[in-house]
Short mmCIF file of C-alpha atoms and ligand atoms in Angstrom, two decimals:
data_model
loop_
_atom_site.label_atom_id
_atom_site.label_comp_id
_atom_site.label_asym_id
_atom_site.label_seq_id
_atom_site.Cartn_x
_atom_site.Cartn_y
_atom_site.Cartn_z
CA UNK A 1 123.78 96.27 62.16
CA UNK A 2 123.66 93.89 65.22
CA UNK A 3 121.29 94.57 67.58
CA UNK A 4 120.96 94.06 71.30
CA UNK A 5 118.10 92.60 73.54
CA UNK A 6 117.86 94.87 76.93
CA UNK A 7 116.01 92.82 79.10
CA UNK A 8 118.14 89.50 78.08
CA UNK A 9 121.67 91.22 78.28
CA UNK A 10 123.48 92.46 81.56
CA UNK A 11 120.55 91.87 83.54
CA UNK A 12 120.75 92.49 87.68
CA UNK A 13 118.32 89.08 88.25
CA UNK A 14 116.62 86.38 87.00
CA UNK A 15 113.62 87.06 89.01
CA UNK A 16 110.69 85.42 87.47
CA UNK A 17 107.86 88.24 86.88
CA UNK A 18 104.65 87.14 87.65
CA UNK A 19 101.53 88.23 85.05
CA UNK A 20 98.14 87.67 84.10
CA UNK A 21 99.61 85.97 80.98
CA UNK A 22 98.77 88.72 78.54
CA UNK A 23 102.15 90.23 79.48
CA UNK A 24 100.50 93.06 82.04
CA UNK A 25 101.25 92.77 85.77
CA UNK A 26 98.86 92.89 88.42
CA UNK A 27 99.63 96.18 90.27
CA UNK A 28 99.73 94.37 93.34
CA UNK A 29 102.42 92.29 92.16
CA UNK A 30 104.08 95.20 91.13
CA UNK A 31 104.60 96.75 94.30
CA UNK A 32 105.59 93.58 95.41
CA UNK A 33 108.50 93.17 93.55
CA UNK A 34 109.73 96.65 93.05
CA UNK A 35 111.63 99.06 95.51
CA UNK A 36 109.51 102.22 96.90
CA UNK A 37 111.49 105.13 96.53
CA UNK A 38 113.93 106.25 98.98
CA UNK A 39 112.11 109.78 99.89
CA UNK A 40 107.74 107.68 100.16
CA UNK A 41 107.77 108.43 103.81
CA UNK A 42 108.97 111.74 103.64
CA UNK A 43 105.93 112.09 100.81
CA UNK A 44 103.50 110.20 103.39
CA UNK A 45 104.79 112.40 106.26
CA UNK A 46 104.27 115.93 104.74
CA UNK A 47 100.55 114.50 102.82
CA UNK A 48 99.38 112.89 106.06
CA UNK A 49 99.72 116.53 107.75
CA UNK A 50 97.89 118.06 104.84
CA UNK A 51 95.23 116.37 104.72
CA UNK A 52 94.94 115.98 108.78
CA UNK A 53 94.50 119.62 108.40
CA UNK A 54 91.72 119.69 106.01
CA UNK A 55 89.79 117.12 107.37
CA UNK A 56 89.80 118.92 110.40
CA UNK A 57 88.54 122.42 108.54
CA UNK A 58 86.33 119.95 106.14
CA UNK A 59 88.00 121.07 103.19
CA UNK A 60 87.50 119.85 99.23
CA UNK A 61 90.90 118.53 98.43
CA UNK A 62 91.93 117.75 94.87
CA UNK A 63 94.89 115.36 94.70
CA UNK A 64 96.71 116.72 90.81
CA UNK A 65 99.09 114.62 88.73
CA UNK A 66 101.14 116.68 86.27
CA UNK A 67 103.78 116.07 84.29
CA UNK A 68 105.27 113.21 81.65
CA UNK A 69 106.72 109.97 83.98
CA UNK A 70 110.23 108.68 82.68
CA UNK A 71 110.76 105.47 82.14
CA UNK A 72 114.48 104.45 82.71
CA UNK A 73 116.58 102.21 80.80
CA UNK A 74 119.04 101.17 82.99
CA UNK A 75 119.00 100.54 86.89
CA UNK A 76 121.97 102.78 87.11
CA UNK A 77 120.27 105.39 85.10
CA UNK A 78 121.74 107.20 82.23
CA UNK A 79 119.11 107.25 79.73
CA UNK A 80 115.13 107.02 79.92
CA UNK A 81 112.36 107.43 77.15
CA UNK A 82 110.06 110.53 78.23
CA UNK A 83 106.93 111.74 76.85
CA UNK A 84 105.94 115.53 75.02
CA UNK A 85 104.10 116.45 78.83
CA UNK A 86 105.05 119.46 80.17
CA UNK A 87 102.83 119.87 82.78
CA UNK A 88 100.39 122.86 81.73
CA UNK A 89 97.46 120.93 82.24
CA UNK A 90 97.74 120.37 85.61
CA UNK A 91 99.36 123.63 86.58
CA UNK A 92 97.01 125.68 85.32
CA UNK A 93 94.14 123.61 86.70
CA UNK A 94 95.58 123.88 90.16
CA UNK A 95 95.10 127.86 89.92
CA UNK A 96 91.49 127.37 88.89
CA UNK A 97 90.70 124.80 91.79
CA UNK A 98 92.19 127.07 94.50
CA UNK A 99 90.08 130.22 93.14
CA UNK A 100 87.38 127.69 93.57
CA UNK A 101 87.77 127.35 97.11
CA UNK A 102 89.91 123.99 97.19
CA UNK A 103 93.13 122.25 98.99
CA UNK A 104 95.46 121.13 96.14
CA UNK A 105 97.74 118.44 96.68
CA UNK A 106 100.07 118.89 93.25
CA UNK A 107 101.81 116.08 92.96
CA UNK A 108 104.09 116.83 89.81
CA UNK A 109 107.12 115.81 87.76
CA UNK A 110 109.78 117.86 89.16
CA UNK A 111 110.84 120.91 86.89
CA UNK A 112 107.53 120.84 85.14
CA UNK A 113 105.31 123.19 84.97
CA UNK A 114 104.07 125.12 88.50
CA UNK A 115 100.73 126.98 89.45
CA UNK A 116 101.26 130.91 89.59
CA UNK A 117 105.30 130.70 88.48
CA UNK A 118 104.27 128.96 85.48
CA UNK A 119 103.40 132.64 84.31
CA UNK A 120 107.15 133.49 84.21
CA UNK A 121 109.36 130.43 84.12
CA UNK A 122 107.61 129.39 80.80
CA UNK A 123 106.68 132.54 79.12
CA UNK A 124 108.14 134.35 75.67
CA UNK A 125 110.13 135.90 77.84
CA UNK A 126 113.20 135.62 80.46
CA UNK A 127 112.94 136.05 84.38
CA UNK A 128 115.61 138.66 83.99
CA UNK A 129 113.32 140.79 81.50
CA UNK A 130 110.68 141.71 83.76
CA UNK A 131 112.89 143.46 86.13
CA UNK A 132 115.54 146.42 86.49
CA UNK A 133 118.26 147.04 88.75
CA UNK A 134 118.39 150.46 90.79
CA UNK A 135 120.76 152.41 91.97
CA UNK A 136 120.19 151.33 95.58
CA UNK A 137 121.49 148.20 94.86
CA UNK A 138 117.98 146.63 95.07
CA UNK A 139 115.61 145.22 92.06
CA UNK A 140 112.29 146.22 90.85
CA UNK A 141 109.48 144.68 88.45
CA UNK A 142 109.31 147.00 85.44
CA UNK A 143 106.20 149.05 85.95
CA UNK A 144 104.28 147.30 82.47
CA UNK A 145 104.18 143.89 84.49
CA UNK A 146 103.76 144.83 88.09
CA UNK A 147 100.09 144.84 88.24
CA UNK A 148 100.11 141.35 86.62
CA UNK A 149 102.47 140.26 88.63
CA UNK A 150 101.05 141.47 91.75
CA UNK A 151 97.78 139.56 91.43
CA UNK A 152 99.55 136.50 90.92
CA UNK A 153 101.84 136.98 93.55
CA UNK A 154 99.49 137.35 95.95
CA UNK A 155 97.23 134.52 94.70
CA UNK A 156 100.38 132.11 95.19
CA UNK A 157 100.97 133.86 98.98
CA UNK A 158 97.61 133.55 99.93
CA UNK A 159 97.44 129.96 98.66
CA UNK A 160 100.73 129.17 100.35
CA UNK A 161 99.73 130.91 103.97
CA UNK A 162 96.65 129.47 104.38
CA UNK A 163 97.84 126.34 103.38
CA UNK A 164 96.09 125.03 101.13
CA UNK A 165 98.80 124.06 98.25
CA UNK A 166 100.85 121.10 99.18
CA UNK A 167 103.97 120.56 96.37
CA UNK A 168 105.16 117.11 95.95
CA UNK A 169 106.79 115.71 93.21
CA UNK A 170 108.15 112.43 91.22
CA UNK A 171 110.35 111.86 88.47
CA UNK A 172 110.20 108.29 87.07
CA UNK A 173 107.67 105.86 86.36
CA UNK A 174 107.99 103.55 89.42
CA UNK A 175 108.07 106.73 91.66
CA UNK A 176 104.89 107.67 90.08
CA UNK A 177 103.24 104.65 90.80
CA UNK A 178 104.27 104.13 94.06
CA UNK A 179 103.24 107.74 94.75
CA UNK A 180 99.54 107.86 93.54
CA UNK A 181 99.54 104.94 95.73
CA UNK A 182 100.15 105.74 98.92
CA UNK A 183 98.82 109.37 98.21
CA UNK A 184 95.63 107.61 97.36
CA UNK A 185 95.36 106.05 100.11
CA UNK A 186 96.40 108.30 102.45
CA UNK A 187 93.28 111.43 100.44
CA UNK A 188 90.85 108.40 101.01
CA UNK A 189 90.43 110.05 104.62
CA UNK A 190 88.45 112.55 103.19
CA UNK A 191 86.25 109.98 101.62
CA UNK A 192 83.99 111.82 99.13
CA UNK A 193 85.29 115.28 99.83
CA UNK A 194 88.95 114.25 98.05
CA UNK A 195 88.64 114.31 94.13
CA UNK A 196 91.53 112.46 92.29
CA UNK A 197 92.38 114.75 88.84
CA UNK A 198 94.94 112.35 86.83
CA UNK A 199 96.45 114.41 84.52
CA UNK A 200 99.95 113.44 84.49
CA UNK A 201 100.67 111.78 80.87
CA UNK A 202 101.95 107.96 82.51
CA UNK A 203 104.29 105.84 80.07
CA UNK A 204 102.05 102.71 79.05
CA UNK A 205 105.45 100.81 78.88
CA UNK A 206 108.50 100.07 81.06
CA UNK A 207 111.47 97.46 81.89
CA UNK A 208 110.80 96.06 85.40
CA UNK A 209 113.66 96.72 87.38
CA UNK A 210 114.41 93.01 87.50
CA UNK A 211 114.63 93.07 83.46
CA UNK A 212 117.05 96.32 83.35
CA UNK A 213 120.62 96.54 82.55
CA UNK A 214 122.14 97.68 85.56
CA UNK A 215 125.08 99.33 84.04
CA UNK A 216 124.85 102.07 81.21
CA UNK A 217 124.01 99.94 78.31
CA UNK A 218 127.57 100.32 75.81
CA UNK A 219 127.12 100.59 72.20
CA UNK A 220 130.05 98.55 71.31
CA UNK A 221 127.64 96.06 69.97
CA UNK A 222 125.71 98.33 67.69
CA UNK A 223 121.74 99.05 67.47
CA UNK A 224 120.01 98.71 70.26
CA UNK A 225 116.44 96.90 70.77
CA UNK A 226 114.39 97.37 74.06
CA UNK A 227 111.47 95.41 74.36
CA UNK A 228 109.31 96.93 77.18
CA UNK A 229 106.42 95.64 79.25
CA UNK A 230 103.28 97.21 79.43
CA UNK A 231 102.45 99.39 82.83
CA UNK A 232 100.03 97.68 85.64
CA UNK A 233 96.32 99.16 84.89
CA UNK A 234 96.97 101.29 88.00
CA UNK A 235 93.33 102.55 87.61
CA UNK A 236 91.58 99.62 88.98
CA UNK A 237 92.26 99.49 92.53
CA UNK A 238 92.61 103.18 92.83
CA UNK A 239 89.16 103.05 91.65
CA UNK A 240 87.84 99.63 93.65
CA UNK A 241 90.64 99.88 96.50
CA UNK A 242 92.94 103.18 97.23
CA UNK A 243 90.23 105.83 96.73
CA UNK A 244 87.01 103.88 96.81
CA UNK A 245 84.61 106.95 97.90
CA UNK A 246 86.14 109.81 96.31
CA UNK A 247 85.44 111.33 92.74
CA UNK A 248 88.30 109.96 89.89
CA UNK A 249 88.68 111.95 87.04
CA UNK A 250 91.26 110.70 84.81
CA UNK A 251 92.72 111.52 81.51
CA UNK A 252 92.67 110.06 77.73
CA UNK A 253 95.10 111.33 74.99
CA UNK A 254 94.30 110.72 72.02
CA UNK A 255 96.07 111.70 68.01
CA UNK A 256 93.45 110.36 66.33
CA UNK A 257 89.73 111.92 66.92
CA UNK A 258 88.04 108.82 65.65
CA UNK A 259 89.61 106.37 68.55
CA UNK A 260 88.95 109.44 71.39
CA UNK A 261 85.32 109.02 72.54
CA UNK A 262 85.20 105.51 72.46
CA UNK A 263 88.50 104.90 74.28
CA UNK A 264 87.48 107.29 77.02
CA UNK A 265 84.02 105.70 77.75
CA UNK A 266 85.93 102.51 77.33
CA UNK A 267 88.21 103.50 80.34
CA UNK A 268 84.92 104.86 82.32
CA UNK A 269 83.09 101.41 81.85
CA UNK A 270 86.26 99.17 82.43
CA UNK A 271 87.25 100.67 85.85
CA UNK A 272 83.73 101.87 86.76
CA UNK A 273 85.11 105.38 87.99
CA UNK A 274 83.22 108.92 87.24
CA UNK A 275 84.93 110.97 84.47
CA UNK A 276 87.06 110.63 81.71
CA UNK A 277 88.26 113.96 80.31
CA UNK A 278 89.66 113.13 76.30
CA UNK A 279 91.54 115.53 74.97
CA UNK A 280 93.34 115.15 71.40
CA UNK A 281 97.47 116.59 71.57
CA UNK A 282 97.09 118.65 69.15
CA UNK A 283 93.59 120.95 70.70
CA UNK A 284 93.84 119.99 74.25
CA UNK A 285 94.55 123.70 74.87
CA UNK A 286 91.02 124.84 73.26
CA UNK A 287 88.50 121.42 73.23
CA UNK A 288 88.11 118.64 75.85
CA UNK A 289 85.22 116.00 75.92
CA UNK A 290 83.79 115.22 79.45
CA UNK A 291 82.37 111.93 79.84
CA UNK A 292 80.28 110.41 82.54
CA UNK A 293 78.02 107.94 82.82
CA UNK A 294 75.06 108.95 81.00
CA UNK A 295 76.60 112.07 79.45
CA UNK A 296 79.11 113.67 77.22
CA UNK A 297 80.19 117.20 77.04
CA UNK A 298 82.44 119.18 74.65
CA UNK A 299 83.81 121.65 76.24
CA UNK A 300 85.51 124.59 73.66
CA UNK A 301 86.86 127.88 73.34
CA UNK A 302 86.03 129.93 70.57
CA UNK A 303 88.76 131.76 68.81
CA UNK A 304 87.78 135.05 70.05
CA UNK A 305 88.35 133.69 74.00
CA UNK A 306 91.56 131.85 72.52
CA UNK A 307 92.90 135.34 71.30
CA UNK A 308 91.87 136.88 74.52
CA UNK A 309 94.36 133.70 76.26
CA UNK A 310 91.12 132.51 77.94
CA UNK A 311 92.45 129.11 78.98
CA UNK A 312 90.06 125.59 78.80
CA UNK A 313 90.76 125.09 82.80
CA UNK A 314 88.37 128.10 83.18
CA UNK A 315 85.62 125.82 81.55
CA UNK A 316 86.67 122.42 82.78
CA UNK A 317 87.09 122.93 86.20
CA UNK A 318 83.89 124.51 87.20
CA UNK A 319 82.03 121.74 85.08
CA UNK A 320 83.80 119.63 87.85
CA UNK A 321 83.51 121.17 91.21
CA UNK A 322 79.53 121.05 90.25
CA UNK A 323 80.22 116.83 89.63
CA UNK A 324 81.76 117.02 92.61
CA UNK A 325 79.26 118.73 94.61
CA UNK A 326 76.86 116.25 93.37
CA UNK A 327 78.81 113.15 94.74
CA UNK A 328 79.18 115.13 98.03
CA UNK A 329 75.37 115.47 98.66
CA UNK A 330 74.14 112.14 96.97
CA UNK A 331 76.88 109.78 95.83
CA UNK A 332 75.94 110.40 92.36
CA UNK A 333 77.49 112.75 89.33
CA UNK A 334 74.24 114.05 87.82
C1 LIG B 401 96.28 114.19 79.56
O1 LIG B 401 95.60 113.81 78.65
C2 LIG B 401 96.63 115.65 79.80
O2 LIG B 401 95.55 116.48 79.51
C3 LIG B 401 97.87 116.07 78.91
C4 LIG B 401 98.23 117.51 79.26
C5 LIG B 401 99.06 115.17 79.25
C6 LIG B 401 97.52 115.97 77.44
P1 LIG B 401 100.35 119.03 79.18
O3 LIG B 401 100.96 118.40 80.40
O4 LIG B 401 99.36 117.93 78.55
O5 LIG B 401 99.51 120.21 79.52
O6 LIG B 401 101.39 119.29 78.12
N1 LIG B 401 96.87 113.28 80.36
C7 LIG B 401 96.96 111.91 79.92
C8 LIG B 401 96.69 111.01 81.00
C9 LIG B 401 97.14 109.62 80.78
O7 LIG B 401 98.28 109.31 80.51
N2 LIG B 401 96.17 108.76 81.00
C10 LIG B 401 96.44 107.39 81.16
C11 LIG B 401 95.48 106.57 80.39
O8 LIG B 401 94.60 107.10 79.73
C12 LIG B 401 96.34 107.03 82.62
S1 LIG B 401 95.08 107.77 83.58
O9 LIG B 401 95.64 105.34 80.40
#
């Protein structure tokens, strides 16, 4: 079966890429040589007025990424390798910081997973089932799921009037990217009162732009073979640069327990940030392992609070707003 080389075939330039020899750009470079997306100052426009607003009240803001990142294949896109993230993580976290007094800035893959309508638009059961038509012409939640719904409902209201929820999303890799930097920059008003919760699941690979097909790639010519570049190690200067004084928490996934610990403390003492939350796929609803400095903590349900849908985020993110209170009053996480 012949096979085809992406990045050598049908390519839109012959750009030279420039990288720290290993193969990985410097993220600099990166944003150098790629295009922002067409909508960053709309996302700088509508963040810049958030967090004017909470500096103002003196607010805790937590910036959430949620969501898998695509990672197109052609400039002209048609197909993309995605990841298993659906976006729970961060969804669900976002309810937990806003009971906890907090602005959320949700910065999300769009059609993932949302705080509050997450509850219906990815439950066992349709939209449609949890109401009834009347007679009147108008609709009505069937009386087993009003108080439920209720709550929530006026959770999400409250959380929308008062303004302290502020929905932005992305869809591809280089939108991410681009994204968590500006939005970086821009929470790094807040200084130590903004805490950065990565939880979006980020491809580790990609084809530059530069190295893309620009047209759908054709199959005429068989197999196909994509050789990809590894991502920019983003985390360094968000850590040392875009968000210097506030509190980074970012993510490890793991599938294989043995590598999980060490590659999170790895991350901590390579980019010199606060926490590193591992989780493995298959548990990361039930056990998490927060690292810091000088400390690690499991954090687990037991199967009694996983029958009673108790969810992890009830656990994690107090844990956190108590780091974070720490940093506030004395620059340190202990
Ligand atoms: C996570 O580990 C998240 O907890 C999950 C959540 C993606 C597992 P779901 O969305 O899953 O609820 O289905 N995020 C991974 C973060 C990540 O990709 N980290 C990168 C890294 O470790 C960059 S910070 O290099």
């Amino acid at each position: 079966m012949a096979s085809i080389t992406v990045p050598i075939s049908n390519t839109s330039s012959n750009e030279p890429i420039l990288d720290n020899g290993q193969g990985v750009i410097d993220p600099d470079v990166y944003f150098q040589i790629n295009e922002p997306p067409a909508d960053l100052p709309e996302f700088e426009s509508k963040l810049n007025a958030f967090v004017d607003y909470h500096k103002e009240l003196g607010s805790k803001v937590v910036f959430i990424t949620s969501g898998g990142t695509t990672v197109p294949l052609e400039n002209q896109t048609v197909r993309f390798i995605d990841n298993f993230s659906n976006g729970t993580r961060g969804a669900t976290s976002a309810e937990y910081f806003l009971e906890a007094g907090y602005a959320v800035v949700f910065m999300h893959r769009q059609n993932s997973i949302q705080p509050y309508n997450r509850h219906y638009t990815h439950s066992n059961m349709g939209f449609l089932d949890y109401l009834e038509p009347k007679e009147d012409g108008s609709v009505q939640v069937l009386t087993q799921y009003a108080a439920k719904m209720h709550k929530l409902l006026t959770k999400y209201n409250q959380a929308k009037d008062t303004n302290r929820i502020l929905m932005l999303d992305f869809v591809t890799l280089p939108e991410y990217l681009f994204k968590l930097q500006s939005g970086s920059k821009v929470l790094a008003r807040l200084e130590t009162r903004a805490m950065y919760y990565l939880a979006a699941a980020v491809s580790d690979f990609f084809i530059p732009s530069q190295k893309m097909a620009e047209h759908k790639i054709q199959s005429r010519d068989g197999g196909l073979t994509l050789t990809l570049d590894q991502v920019p190690k983003f985390l360094k200067p968000l850590v040392s640069n875009w968000a210097a004084k506030g509190l980074i928490v970012s993510f490890k996934l793991e599938t294989d327990n043995n590598l999980l610990v060490p590659k999170a403390r790895q991350a901590l003492t390579r980019y010199g940030h606060q926490v590193v939350i591992g989780n493995m796929l298959k548990t990361r609803k039930q056990t998490v392992t927060l690292i810091t400095q000088h400390r690690e903590k499991v954090l687990s349900l037991t199967p009694q609070q996983v029958e009673n849908d108790i969810e992890i985020e009830s656990e994690i993110i107090p844990e956190l707003v108590r780091i974070h209170q720490n940093w506030i009053d004395s620059g340190k996480t202990e």
